Coordinates of C-alpha atoms in Angstrom, one line a residue:
Chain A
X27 CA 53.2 -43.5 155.9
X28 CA 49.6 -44.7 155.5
X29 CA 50.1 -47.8 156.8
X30 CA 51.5 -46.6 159.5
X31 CA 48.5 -44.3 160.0
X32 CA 46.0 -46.3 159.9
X33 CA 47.8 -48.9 162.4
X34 CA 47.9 -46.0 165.0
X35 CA 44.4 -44.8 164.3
X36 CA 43.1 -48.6 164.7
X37 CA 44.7 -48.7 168.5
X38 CA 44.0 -45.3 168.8
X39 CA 39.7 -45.3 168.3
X40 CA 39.0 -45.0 172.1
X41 CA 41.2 -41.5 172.6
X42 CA 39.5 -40.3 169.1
X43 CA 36.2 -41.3 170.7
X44 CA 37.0 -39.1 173.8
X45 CA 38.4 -36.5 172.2
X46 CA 35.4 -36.0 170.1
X47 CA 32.6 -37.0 172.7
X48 CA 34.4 -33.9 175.0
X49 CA 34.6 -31.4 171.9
X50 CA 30.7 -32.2 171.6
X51 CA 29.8 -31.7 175.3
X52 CA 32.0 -28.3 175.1
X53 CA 29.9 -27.4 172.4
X54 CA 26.6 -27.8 174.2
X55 CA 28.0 -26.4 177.1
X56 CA 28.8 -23.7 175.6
X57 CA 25.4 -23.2 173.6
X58 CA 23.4 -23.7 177.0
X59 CA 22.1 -20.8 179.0
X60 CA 24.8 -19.3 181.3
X61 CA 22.7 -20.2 184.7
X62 CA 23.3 -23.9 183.8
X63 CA 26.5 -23.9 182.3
X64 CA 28.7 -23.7 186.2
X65 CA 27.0 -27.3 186.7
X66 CA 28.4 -29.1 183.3
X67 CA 31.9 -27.0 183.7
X68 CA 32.5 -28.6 186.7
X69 CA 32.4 -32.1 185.1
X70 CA 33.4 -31.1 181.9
X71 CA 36.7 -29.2 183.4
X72 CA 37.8 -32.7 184.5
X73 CA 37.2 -34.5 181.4
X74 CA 38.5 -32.1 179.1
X75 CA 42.0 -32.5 181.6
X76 CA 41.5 -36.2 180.6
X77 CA 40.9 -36.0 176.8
X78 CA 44.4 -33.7 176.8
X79 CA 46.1 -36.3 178.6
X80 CA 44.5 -38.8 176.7
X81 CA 45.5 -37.0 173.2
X82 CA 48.9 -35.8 173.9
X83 CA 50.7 -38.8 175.8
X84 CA 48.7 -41.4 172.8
X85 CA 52.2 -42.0 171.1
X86 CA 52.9 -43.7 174.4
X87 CA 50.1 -45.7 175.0
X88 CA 49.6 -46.6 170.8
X89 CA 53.5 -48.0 171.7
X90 CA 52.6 -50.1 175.0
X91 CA 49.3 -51.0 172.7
X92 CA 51.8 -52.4 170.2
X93 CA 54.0 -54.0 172.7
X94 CA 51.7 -56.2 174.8
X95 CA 52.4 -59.7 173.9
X96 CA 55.5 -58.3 171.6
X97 CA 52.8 -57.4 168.7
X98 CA 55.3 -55.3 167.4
X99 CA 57.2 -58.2 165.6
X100 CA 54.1 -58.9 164.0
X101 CA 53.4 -55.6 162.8
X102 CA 56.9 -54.2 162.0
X103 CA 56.8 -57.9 159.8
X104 CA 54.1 -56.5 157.8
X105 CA 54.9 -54.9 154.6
X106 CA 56.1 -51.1 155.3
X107 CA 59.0 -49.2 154.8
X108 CA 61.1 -47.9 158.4
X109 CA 60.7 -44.4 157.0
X110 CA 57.3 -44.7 156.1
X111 CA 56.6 -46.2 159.5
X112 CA 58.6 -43.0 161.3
X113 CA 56.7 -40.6 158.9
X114 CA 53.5 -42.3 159.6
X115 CA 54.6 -41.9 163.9
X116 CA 55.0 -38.2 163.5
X117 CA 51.9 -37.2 161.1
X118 CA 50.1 -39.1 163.5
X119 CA 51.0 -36.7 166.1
X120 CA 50.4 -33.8 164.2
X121 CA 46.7 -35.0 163.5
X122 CA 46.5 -35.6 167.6
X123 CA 47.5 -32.3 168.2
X124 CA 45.2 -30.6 165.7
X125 CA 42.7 -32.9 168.3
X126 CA 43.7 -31.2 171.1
X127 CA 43.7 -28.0 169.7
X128 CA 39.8 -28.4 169.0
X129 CA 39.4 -29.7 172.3
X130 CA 41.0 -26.8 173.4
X131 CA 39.3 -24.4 171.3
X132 CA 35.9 -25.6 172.3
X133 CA 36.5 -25.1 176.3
X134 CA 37.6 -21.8 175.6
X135 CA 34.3 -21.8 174.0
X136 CA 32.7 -22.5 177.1
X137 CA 34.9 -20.8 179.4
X138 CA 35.7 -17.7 177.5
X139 CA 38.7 -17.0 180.0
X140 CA 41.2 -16.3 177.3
X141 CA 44.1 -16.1 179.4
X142 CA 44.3 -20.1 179.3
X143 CA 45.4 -19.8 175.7
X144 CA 48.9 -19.8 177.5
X145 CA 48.8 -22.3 179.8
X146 CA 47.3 -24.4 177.2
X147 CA 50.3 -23.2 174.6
X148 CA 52.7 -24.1 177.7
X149 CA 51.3 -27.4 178.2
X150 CA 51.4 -28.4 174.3
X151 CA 54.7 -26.7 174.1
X152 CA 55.9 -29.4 176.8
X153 CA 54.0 -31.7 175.6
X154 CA 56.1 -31.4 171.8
X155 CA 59.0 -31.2 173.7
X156 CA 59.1 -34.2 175.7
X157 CA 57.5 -36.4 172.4
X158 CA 60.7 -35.0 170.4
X159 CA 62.9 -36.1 173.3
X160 CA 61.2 -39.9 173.7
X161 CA 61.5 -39.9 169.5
X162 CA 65.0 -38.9 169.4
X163 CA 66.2 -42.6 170.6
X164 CA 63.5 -44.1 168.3
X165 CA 65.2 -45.0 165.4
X166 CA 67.7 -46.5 167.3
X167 CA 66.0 -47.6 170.2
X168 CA 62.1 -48.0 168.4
X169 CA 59.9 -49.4 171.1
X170 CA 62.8 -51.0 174.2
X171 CA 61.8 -47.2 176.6
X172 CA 58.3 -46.8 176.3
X173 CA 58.1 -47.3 180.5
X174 CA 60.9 -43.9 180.4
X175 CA 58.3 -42.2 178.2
X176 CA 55.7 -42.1 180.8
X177 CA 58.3 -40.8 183.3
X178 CA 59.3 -38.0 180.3
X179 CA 56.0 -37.2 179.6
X180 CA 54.7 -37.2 183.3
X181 CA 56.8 -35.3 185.4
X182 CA 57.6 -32.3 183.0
X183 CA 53.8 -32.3 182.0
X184 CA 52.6 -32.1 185.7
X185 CA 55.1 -29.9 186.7
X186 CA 53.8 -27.7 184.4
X187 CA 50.2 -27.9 185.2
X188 CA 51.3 -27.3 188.5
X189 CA 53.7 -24.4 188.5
X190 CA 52.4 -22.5 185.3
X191 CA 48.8 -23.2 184.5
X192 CA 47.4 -23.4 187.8
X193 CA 49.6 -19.8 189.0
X194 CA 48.4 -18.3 186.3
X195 CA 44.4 -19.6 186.4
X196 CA 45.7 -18.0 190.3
X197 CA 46.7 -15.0 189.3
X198 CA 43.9 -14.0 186.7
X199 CA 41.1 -15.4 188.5
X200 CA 41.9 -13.7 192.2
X201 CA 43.4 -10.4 189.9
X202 CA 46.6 -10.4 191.0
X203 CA 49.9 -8.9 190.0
X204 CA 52.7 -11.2 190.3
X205 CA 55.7 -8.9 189.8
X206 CA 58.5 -9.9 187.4
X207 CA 56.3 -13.0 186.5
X208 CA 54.6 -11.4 183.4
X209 CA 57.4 -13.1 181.1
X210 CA 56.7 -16.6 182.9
X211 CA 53.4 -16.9 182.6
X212 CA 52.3 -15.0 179.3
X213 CA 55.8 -15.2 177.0
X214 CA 57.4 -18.5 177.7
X215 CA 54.7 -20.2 176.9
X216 CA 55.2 -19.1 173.0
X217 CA 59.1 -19.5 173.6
X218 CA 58.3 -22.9 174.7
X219 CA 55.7 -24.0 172.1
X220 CA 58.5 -22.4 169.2
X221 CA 61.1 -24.9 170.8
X222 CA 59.0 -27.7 170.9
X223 CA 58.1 -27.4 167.5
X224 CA 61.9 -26.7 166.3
X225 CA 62.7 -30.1 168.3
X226 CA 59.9 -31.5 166.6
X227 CA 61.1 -31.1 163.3
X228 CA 64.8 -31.5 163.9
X229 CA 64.4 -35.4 165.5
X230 CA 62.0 -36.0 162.5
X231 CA 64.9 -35.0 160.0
X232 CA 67.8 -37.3 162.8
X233 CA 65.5 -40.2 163.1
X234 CA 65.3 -39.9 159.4
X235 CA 68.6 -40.4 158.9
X236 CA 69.1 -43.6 160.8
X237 CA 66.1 -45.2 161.3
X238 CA 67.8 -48.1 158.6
X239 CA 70.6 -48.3 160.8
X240 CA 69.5 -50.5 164.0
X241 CA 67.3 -53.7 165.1
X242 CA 64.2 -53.1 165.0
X243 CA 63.5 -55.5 168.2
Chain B
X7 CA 69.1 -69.8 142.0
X8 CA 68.2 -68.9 145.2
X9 CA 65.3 -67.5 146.9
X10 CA 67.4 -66.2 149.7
X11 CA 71.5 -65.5 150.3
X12 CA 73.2 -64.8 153.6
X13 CA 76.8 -64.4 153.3
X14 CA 78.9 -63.7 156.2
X15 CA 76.2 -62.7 158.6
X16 CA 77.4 -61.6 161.9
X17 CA 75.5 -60.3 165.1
X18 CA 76.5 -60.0 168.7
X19 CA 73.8 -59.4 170.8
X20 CA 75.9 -59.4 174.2
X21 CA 75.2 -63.3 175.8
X22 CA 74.8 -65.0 171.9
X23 CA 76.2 -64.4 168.7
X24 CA 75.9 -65.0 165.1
X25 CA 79.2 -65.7 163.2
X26 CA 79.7 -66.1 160.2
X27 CA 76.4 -67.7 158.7
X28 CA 76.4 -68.5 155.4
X29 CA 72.7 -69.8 154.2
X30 CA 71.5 -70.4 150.7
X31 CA 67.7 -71.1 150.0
X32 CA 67.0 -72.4 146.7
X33 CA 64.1 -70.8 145.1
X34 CA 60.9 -73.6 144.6
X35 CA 62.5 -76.1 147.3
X36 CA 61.8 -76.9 151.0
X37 CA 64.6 -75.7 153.4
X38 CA 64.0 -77.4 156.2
X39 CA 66.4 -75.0 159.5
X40 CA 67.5 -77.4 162.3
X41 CA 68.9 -76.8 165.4
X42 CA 68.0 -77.1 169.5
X43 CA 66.6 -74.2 171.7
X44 CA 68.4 -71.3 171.5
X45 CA 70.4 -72.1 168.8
X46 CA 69.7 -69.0 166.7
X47 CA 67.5 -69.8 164.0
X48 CA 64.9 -67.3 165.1
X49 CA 67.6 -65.0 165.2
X50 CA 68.5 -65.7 161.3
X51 CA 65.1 -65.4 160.1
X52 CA 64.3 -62.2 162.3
X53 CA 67.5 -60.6 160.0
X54 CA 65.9 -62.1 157.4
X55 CA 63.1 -60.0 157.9
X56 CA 64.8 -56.9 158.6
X57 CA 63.8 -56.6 162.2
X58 CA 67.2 -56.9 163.1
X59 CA 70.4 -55.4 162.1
X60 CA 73.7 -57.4 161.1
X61 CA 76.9 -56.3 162.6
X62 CA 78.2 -57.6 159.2
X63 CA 77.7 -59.4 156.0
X64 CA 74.7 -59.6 153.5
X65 CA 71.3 -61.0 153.0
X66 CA 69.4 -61.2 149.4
X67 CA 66.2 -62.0 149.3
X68 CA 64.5 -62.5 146.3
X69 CA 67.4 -60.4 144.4
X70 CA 65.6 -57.2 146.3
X71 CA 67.1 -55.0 148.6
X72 CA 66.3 -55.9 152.4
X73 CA 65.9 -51.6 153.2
X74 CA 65.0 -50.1 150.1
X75 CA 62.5 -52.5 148.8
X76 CA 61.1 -53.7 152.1
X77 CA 57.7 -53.1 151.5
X78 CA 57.5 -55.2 147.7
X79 CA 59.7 -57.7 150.0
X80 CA 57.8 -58.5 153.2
X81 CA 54.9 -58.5 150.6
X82 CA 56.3 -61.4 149.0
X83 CA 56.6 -63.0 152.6
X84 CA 54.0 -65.3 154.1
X85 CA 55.3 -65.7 158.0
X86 CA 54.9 -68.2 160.9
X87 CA 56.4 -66.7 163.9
X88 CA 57.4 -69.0 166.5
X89 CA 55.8 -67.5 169.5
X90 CA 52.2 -66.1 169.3
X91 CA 53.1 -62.3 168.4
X92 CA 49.4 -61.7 167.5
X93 CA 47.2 -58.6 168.5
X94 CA 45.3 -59.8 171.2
X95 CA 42.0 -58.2 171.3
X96 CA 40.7 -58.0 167.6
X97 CA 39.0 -60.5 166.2
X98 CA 40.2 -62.4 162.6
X99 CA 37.2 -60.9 160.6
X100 CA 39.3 -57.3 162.3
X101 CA 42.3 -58.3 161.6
X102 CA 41.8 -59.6 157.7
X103 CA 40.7 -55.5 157.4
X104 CA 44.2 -54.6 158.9
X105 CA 46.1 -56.7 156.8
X106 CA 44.0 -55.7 153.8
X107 CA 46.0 -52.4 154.4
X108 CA 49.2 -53.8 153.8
X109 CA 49.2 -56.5 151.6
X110 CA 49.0 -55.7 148.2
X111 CA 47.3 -58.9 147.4
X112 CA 45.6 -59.9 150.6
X113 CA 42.8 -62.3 149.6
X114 CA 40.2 -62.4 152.4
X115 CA 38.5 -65.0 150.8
X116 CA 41.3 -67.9 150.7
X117 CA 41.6 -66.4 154.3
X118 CA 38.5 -66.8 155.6
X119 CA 38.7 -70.3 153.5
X120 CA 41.3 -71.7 155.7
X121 CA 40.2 -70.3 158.9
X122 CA 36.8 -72.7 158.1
X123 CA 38.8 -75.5 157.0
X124 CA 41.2 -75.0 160.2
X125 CA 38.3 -74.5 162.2
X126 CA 39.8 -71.5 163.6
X127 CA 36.2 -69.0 164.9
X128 CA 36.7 -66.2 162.8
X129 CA 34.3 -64.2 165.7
X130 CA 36.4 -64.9 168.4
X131 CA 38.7 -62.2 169.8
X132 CA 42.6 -63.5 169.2
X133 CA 43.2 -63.8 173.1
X134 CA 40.3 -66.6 173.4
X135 CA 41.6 -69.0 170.8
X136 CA 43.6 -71.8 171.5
X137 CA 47.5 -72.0 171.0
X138 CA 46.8 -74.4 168.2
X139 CA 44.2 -71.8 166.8
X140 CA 46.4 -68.9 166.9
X141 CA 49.0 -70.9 165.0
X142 CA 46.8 -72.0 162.4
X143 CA 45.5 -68.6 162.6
X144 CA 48.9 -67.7 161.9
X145 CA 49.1 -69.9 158.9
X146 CA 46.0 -68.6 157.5
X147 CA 47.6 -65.1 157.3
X148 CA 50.9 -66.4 156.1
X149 CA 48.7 -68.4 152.8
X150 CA 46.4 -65.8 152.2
X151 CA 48.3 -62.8 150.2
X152 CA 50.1 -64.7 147.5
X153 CA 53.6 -65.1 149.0
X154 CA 56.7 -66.3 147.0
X155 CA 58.5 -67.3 150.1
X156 CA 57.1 -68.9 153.2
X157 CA 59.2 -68.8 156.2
X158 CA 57.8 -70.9 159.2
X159 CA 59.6 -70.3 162.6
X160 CA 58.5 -73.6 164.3
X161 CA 55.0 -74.1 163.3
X162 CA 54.0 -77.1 164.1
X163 CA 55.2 -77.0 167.6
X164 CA 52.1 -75.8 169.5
X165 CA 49.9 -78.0 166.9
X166 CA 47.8 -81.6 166.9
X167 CA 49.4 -84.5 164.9
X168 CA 46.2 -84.8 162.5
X169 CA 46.5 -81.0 161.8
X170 CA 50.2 -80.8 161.5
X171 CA 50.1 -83.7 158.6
X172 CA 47.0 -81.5 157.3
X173 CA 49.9 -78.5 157.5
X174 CA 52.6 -80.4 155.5
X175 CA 49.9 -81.7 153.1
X176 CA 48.8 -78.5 152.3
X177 CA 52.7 -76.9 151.9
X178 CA 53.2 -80.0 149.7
X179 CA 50.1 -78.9 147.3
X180 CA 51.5 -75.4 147.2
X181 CA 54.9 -76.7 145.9
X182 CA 53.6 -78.5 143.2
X183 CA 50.8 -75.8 142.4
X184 CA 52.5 -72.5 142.6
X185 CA 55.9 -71.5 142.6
X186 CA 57.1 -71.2 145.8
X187 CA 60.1 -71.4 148.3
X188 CA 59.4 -72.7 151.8
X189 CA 62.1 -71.8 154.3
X190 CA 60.7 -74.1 157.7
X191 CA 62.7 -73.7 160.9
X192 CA 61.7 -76.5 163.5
X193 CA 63.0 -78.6 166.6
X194 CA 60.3 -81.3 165.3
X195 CA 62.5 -82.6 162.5
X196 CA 60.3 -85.7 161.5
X197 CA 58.5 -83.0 159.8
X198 CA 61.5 -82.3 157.9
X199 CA 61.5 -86.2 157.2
X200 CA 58.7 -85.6 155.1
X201 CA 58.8 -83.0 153.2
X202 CA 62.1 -81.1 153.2
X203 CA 64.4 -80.6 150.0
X204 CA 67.4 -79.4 152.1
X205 CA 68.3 -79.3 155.4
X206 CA 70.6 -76.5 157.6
X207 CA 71.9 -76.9 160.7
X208 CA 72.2 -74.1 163.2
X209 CA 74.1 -74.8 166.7
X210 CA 75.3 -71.6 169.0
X211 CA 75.2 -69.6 166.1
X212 CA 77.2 -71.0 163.6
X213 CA 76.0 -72.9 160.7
X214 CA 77.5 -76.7 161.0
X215 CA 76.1 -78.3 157.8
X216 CA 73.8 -77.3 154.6
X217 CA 73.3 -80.2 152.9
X218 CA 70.4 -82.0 150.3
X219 CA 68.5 -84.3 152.6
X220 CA 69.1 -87.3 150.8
X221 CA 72.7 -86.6 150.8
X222 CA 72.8 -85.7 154.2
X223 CA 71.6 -89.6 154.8
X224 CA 74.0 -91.0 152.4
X225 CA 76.9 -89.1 154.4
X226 CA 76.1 -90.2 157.6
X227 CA 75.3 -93.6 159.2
X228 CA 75.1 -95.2 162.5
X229 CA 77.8 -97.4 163.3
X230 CA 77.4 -99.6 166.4
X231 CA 80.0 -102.6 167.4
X232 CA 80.9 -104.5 170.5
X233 CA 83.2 -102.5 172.6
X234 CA 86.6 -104.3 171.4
X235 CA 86.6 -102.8 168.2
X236 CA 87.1 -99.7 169.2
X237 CA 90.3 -98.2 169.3
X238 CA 91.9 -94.3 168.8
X239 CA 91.8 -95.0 164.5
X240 CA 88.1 -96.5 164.9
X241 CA 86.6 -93.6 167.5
X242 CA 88.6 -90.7 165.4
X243 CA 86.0 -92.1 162.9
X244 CA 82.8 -91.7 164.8
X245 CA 81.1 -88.6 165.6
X246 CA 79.4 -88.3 169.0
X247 CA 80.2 -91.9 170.0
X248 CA 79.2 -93.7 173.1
X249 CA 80.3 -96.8 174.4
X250 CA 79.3 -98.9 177.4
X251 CA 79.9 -102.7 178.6
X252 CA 77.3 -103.5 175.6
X253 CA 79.4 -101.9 173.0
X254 CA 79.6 -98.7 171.3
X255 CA 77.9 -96.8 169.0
X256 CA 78.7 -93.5 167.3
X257 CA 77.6 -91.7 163.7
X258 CA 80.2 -91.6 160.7
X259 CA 80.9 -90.8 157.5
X260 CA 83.4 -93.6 157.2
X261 CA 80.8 -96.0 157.6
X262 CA 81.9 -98.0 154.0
X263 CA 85.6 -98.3 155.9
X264 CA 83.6 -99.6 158.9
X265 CA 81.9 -102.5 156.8
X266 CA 85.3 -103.3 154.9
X267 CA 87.2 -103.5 157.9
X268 CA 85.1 -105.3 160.5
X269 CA 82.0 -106.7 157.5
X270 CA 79.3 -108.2 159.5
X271 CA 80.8 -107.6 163.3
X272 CA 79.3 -104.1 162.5
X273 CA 75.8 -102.8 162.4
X274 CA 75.5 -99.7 159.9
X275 CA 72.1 -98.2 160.2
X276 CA 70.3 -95.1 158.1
X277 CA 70.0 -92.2 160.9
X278 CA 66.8 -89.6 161.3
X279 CA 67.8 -85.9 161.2
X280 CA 67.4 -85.9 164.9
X281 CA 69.3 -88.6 165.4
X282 CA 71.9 -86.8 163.2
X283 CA 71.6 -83.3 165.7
X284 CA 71.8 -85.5 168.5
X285 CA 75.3 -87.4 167.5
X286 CA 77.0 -83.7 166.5
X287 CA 75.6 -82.2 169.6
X288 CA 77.9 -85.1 171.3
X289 CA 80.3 -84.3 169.5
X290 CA 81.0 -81.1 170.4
X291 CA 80.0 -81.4 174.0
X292 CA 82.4 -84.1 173.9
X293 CA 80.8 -87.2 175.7
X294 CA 82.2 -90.6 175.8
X295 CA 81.5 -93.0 177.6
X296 CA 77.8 -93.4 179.5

């Protein structure tokens, strides 16, 4: 599993850099007087949208890392078990999400609008979701469908930027009531964050069981 | 006893398949693995490695278990792979931190010690070097972690003919200094010539001989004749024979028959392991007359 580790975090230094670098900027931003903060959000809005892409799609592009020039037969030849290598995938994710959680927890920080806990919880819900459902292939399939990944991650990720985050920044910031939309926009976010993690777990424990049981190129 | 044991190792991987391949590597010897483009032997030694799955049979390498001993295993591995399957955009002095990861006895020392005697520039990012670099690069990595077992995918393809005899000196030092077991896959079989103990043949995916070397040239010779001694009893004796109006020549194990029956109207000539793939690739693709 540490091998594995520490091969993700060596492709993996630039998003750690921005991830950081943003949590820093929130920070000051949010320690600077309130007359001045309206200028940094502005930028800082973007970037933090970045550094969340950035953290939560990085199993994708630590995978297209691996795969340029087929690197992967030179690093899956290196001494490692397969199980230690899928161990070493997942607790990889779990230490980006703790990332993005900071990240998170830092703009909040700054912008102090507390009703973006649930988009945020929406977005990482999705976020586990579609990871679990690019992982479930992975022991038999390991790196052949990392251009599908994008497509997983992408469309459901935007679609929920668009249609739940944005309606409900909307809704809060021009106070308004959207009838019969209270259970979109402030429950199924935790249904959806509860599911990804159950999906998380479960294609941990399936990949486990078979990741002995297929090429590995 | 053997370093390595494949018995009955079958793949199909949709256009090409692997059937029934038996391969034994003796332990402290140079296996030399023959065979044209395509005809599988990167495809053995990637199941050798693990990296892919056999539809059936076994492998045993070094009497551990391929799956749950792979990491004391691939430790025990020093690797050429035949195309450059390097990271790209790290330098060596980067890289030798990687590997110290996961090598139990990486030795950055006797790295960086053939990297200067290679004259590979350990400051250079990978995707800068030369072909030749990145294989002897490649080398480097495969000499520098105490490996039992050296498996070579072609390489001395992409290199210079001063630095591939350098190459086959330096395996022939390791054979008489340490104990180890050298399994080298090549197309360039004069290499083989040299240094090789044994030699396999691998064509469409089935194994046709595995033989000593020096046996293998006792087997066969070359038998060439003027064209009116041949005749259905003398071709059904050659392997991969041609004839034209200056006469014939063919490969054969019969070649003592040959010399009894026709003495000096015969030529019998010692063969080259190419010249050995090239008669059973005849063979089988059944050409006659040119």
């Amino acid at each position: 599993m540490y091998k594995q580790l520490v091969l993700n975090l060596f492709h993996s230094k630039w998003i750690w850099y921005i991830g950081i670098a943003t949590i820093i900027i929130n920070v000051i931003t949010a320690l600077l007087p309130s007359d001045t903060q309206p200028i940094i959000l502005q930028f800082s809005n973007s970037l933090n949208m970045i550094a969340i892409i950035f953290t939560t799609s990085s199993y994708l592009s630590i995978h297209d890392l691996l795969r340029k020039n087929n690197n992967h037969y030179f690093y899956y030849a290196l001494p490692n078990t397969k199980k230690g290598i899928l161990k070493g995938e997942y607790v990889y994710y779990i230490m980006m999400l703790i990332l993005t959680s900071l990240i998170i927890a830092s703009y909040l920080a700054t912008n102090k609008e507390m009703y973006y806990v649930y988009g945020f919880m929406m977005i990482i819900g999705v976020c586990l979701t579609v990871m679990s459902l690019y992982y479930l292939g992975f022991a038999k399939y390991w790196m052949r469908y990392v251009f599908t990944g994008y497509f997983l991650y992408g469309i459901p990720v935007v679609t929920t930027f668009l249609f739940h985050f944005l309606p409900l920044r909307n809704v809060n910031e021009m106070d308004r009531a959207l009838p019969g939309f209270d259970f979109y926009l402030y429950h199924l976010p935790i249904y959806t964050l509860i599911i990804g993690v159950i999906m998380f777990i479960l294609t941990y424990f399936i990949n486990l069981r078979n990741i002995t049981k297929y090429d590995m190129i | 006893m053997n370093a390595i044991t494949v018995t009955g190792l079958d793949k199909n991987m949709g256009g090409f398949k692997l059937e029934s391949i038996d391969m034994n590597i003796r332990k402290g010897y140079i296996t030399g693995l023959i065979g044209e483009n395509g005809a599988g032997k990167s495809t053995v030694i990637n199941h050798m490695l693990g990296l892919k799955k056999q539809d059936a049979g076994r492998i045993n390498i070094l009497d551990k278990d391929l799956e749950a001993e792979r990491t004391a295993l691939l430790n025990s591995i020093g690797l050429v792979f035949a195309e450059d399957r390097l990271p790209q955009n790290v330098t060596p002095v980067r890289l030798s931190k990687l590997l110290r990861t996961f090598y139990d006895q990486w030795d950055k020392e006797t790295f960086f010690s053939y990297l200067k005697t290679f004259n590979v520039n350990m400051d250079r990012r990978i995707k800068y070097l030369s072909t030749g670099e990145k294989v002897k690069l490649s080398i480097a990595i495969a000499l520098s972690h105490k490996a039992e077992l050296l498996i070579l995918d072609e390489p001395t393809s992409n290199l210079d003919p001063t630095f591939r005899m350098e190459l086959l000196e330096i395996l022939q030092e390791l054979m008489i200094d340490e104990e180890i077991t050298i399994l080298f896959s090549t197309h360039i079989t004069s290499d083989l010539d040299k240094i090789a103990d044994y030699i396999i043949m691998i064509d469409d995916g089935k194994i046709i001989f595995e033989m000593e070397k020096e046996t293998l040239f006792e087997t066969y010779r070359k038998v060439k004749g003027s064209k009116a001694l041949l005749d259905d009893e003398t071709k059904s004796l050659l392997i991969g024979a041609t004839s034209n109006a200056l006469g014939f020549e063919g490969m054969s194990k019969e070649y003592e028959a040959f010399k009894e029956l026709y003495g000096n109207k015969v030529i019998i000539e010692s063969l080259t392991i190419d010249e050995i793939m090239y008669y059973i690739k005849k063979e089988k693709r059944g050409f006659d007359n040119v």
